[in-house]
Amino acid sequence: MISFMKSNILSVLIFCAGLVAVGFDQSQAAFASINCEAPPEKIYLLRHGEKTDTLYDAVLSEAGIKRARALVQAIGQEDIAAIYVTQLQRTQMTARPLARYKQLSMITVNDDSVHQLMHMMCTRHKNTIIVSVGHSYTIPTILEELGLMRIKPDYGDIFIITFNTNGAVKLEKQRFGD
């Protein structure tokens, strides 16, 4: 598991995998730019499951469907307030088993609207737990907008972003569905 804590001072973070990141805690600045009084308590950020082909709106493969079902086992015990997906089928198919299990509707945001997604998470679900299913090209941007290291996700990666009351952000990277 990769884990790190961002503080209000310059941090040098060394991961077990040999990655190094240097940066300031910019999470409050990112949320302040959208007039957020309080960030969500926790965000589960993950890439959709494996897809059948490279088409723009490809559906999940059998492996992707299996991984989507495994998401319920991975985080189904959490008190999830909202599940965000993009307009593309593969994110919706990945989130659907969890949404059904939690009896939640999925909230759709266009894959090119990261700022809108962040605004919605902040203004609609303060101090709650949120799931966001995205893409290899949206997740690094979301992490960066939160003042965290830009990481390209693999299938099965789940980023757990926790916001402390003092404004510090903790990022953990775990795996599910393997």
XYZ file of C-alpha atoms in Angstrom:
178
model
C 0.000 0.000 0.000
C 1.272 3.454 -0.822
C 0.380 5.968 1.830
C 1.381 9.510 2.528
C 0.327 12.540 4.498
C 0.496 16.032 3.032
C 1.172 18.818 5.554
C 1.210 22.590 5.327
C 4.992 22.569 4.940
C 7.139 21.344 2.089
C 7.109 17.553 2.123
C 9.431 15.052 0.557
C 7.650 11.778 0.186
C 9.371 8.525 -0.611
C 7.237 5.545 -1.520
C 8.139 1.890 -1.188
C 7.893 1.601 -4.955
C 10.703 4.121 -5.285
C 8.531 7.065 -6.333
C 9.468 10.496 -5.040
C 7.194 13.531 -4.873
C 7.838 17.038 -3.634
C 5.029 19.526 -3.056
C 2.905 21.746 -0.867
C -0.479 20.882 0.542
C -2.705 22.423 -2.089
C -5.916 20.643 -1.161
C -7.446 23.637 0.591
C -6.529 25.889 -2.337
C -8.204 23.516 -4.787
C -11.389 23.414 -2.759
C -11.243 27.123 -1.918
C -11.324 27.909 -5.642
C -14.798 26.365 -5.772
C -15.987 28.028 -2.538
C -15.965 24.860 -0.475
C -16.420 25.327 3.245
C -15.570 21.711 4.054
C -14.287 18.924 1.808
C -15.768 15.432 1.782
C -14.546 13.158 4.558
C -13.294 10.556 2.093
C -13.219 9.932 -1.643
C -12.747 6.508 -3.201
C -11.332 7.232 -6.650
C -10.961 4.372 -9.098
C -10.602 3.557 -12.744
C -13.361 1.646 -14.499
C -12.938 -2.101 -14.996
C -11.257 -3.673 -18.002
C -12.998 -2.976 -21.307
C -13.663 -5.119 -24.361
C -11.799 -2.961 -26.884
C -10.459 0.514 -27.601
C -13.720 2.054 -28.815
C -14.552 5.413 -27.227
C -17.561 4.024 -25.362
C -16.472 0.406 -24.942
C -18.275 -1.855 -22.487
C -16.651 -3.957 -19.785
C -15.032 -7.276 -20.612
C -15.661 -10.359 -18.457
C -12.645 -9.374 -16.336
C -14.095 -5.872 -15.963
C -17.489 -7.241 -14.902
C -15.782 -9.458 -12.330
C -13.835 -6.469 -11.025
C -17.030 -4.379 -10.801
C -18.603 -7.066 -8.615
C -15.471 -7.117 -6.452
C -15.922 -3.394 -5.739
C -18.882 -4.273 -3.514
C -16.633 -6.537 -1.435
C -13.901 -3.904 -1.317
C -15.909 -0.880 -0.140
C -19.545 -1.945 0.209
C -19.324 -1.710 4.017
C -18.643 2.045 3.841
C -21.405 4.595 4.456
C -21.312 5.936 0.886
C -23.356 9.077 0.206
C -22.815 9.370 -3.542
C -21.375 7.535 -6.537
C -20.062 9.603 -9.443
C -19.531 8.183 -12.936
C -18.897 9.627 -16.372
C -21.174 9.464 -19.397
C -19.253 6.449 -20.711
C -20.745 2.984 -20.221
C -17.656 1.436 -18.683
C -17.716 3.714 -15.612
C -21.427 3.131 -15.129
C -21.033 -0.632 -15.530
C -18.205 -0.606 -12.963
C -20.243 1.339 -10.402
C -23.604 -0.372 -10.994
C -23.158 -3.375 -8.625
C -22.072 -1.038 -5.805
C -24.888 1.421 -6.531
C -27.449 -1.396 -6.434
C -25.982 -2.799 -3.235
C -26.049 0.631 -1.563
C -29.403 1.544 -3.180
C -27.935 4.741 -4.636
C -28.442 6.424 -7.986
C -25.287 7.193 -9.907
C -24.494 10.842 -10.609
C -23.183 11.376 -14.142
C -20.574 14.030 -14.944
C -18.881 14.372 -18.344
C -15.386 12.955 -18.472
C -14.000 16.351 -19.524
C -15.525 18.175 -16.516
C -13.139 17.488 -13.617
C -13.726 20.929 -12.114
C -17.502 20.369 -12.233
C -17.058 16.982 -10.543
C -14.980 18.507 -7.758
C -17.517 21.310 -7.306
C -20.383 18.809 -7.058
C -18.534 16.611 -4.555
C -17.766 19.635 -2.418
C -21.093 21.412 -2.449
C -23.422 18.423 -2.392
C -21.649 15.950 -0.118
C -19.640 17.762 2.529
C -18.136 15.548 5.239
C -19.405 12.363 3.600
C -17.907 9.400 1.772
C -17.961 9.541 -2.015
C -17.039 7.111 -4.785
C -15.886 8.404 -8.160
C -15.321 6.008 -11.050
C -13.207 7.614 -13.749
C -10.607 6.993 -16.399
C -6.849 6.784 -16.808
C -6.969 10.376 -18.087
C -9.287 11.869 -15.420
C -7.886 10.384 -12.220
C -4.406 11.953 -12.494
C -6.048 15.354 -13.018
C -8.311 14.924 -9.992
C -5.358 13.920 -7.815
C -3.362 16.894 -9.043
C -6.284 19.298 -8.473
C -6.408 18.068 -4.881
C -2.747 18.974 -4.456
C -1.614 15.359 -4.607
C 0.839 13.503 -6.786
C -0.314 12.844 -10.337
C -0.569 9.039 -10.634
C -1.878 7.125 -13.638
C -4.143 4.327 -12.400
C -4.173 0.707 -13.459
C -7.263 -1.462 -13.525
C -7.960 -2.479 -9.930
C -6.278 0.526 -8.321
C -8.369 2.369 -5.786
C -7.185 5.679 -4.377
C -8.537 6.490 -0.922
C -8.354 10.207 -0.253
C -9.069 11.216 3.339
C -9.469 14.826 4.444
C -8.572 15.590 8.059
C -10.231 18.398 10.010
C -6.996 20.420 9.969
C -6.932 20.395 6.159
C -4.306 17.687 5.719
C -4.908 15.136 2.987
C -3.967 11.467 3.203
C -3.726 9.350 0.076
C -3.653 5.562 0.083
C -3.432 3.390 -2.989
C -4.862 -0.108 -2.712
C -5.895 -2.891 -5.077
C -9.229 -4.655 -5.470
C -10.622 -7.451 -7.572
C -7.360 -9.281 -8.272
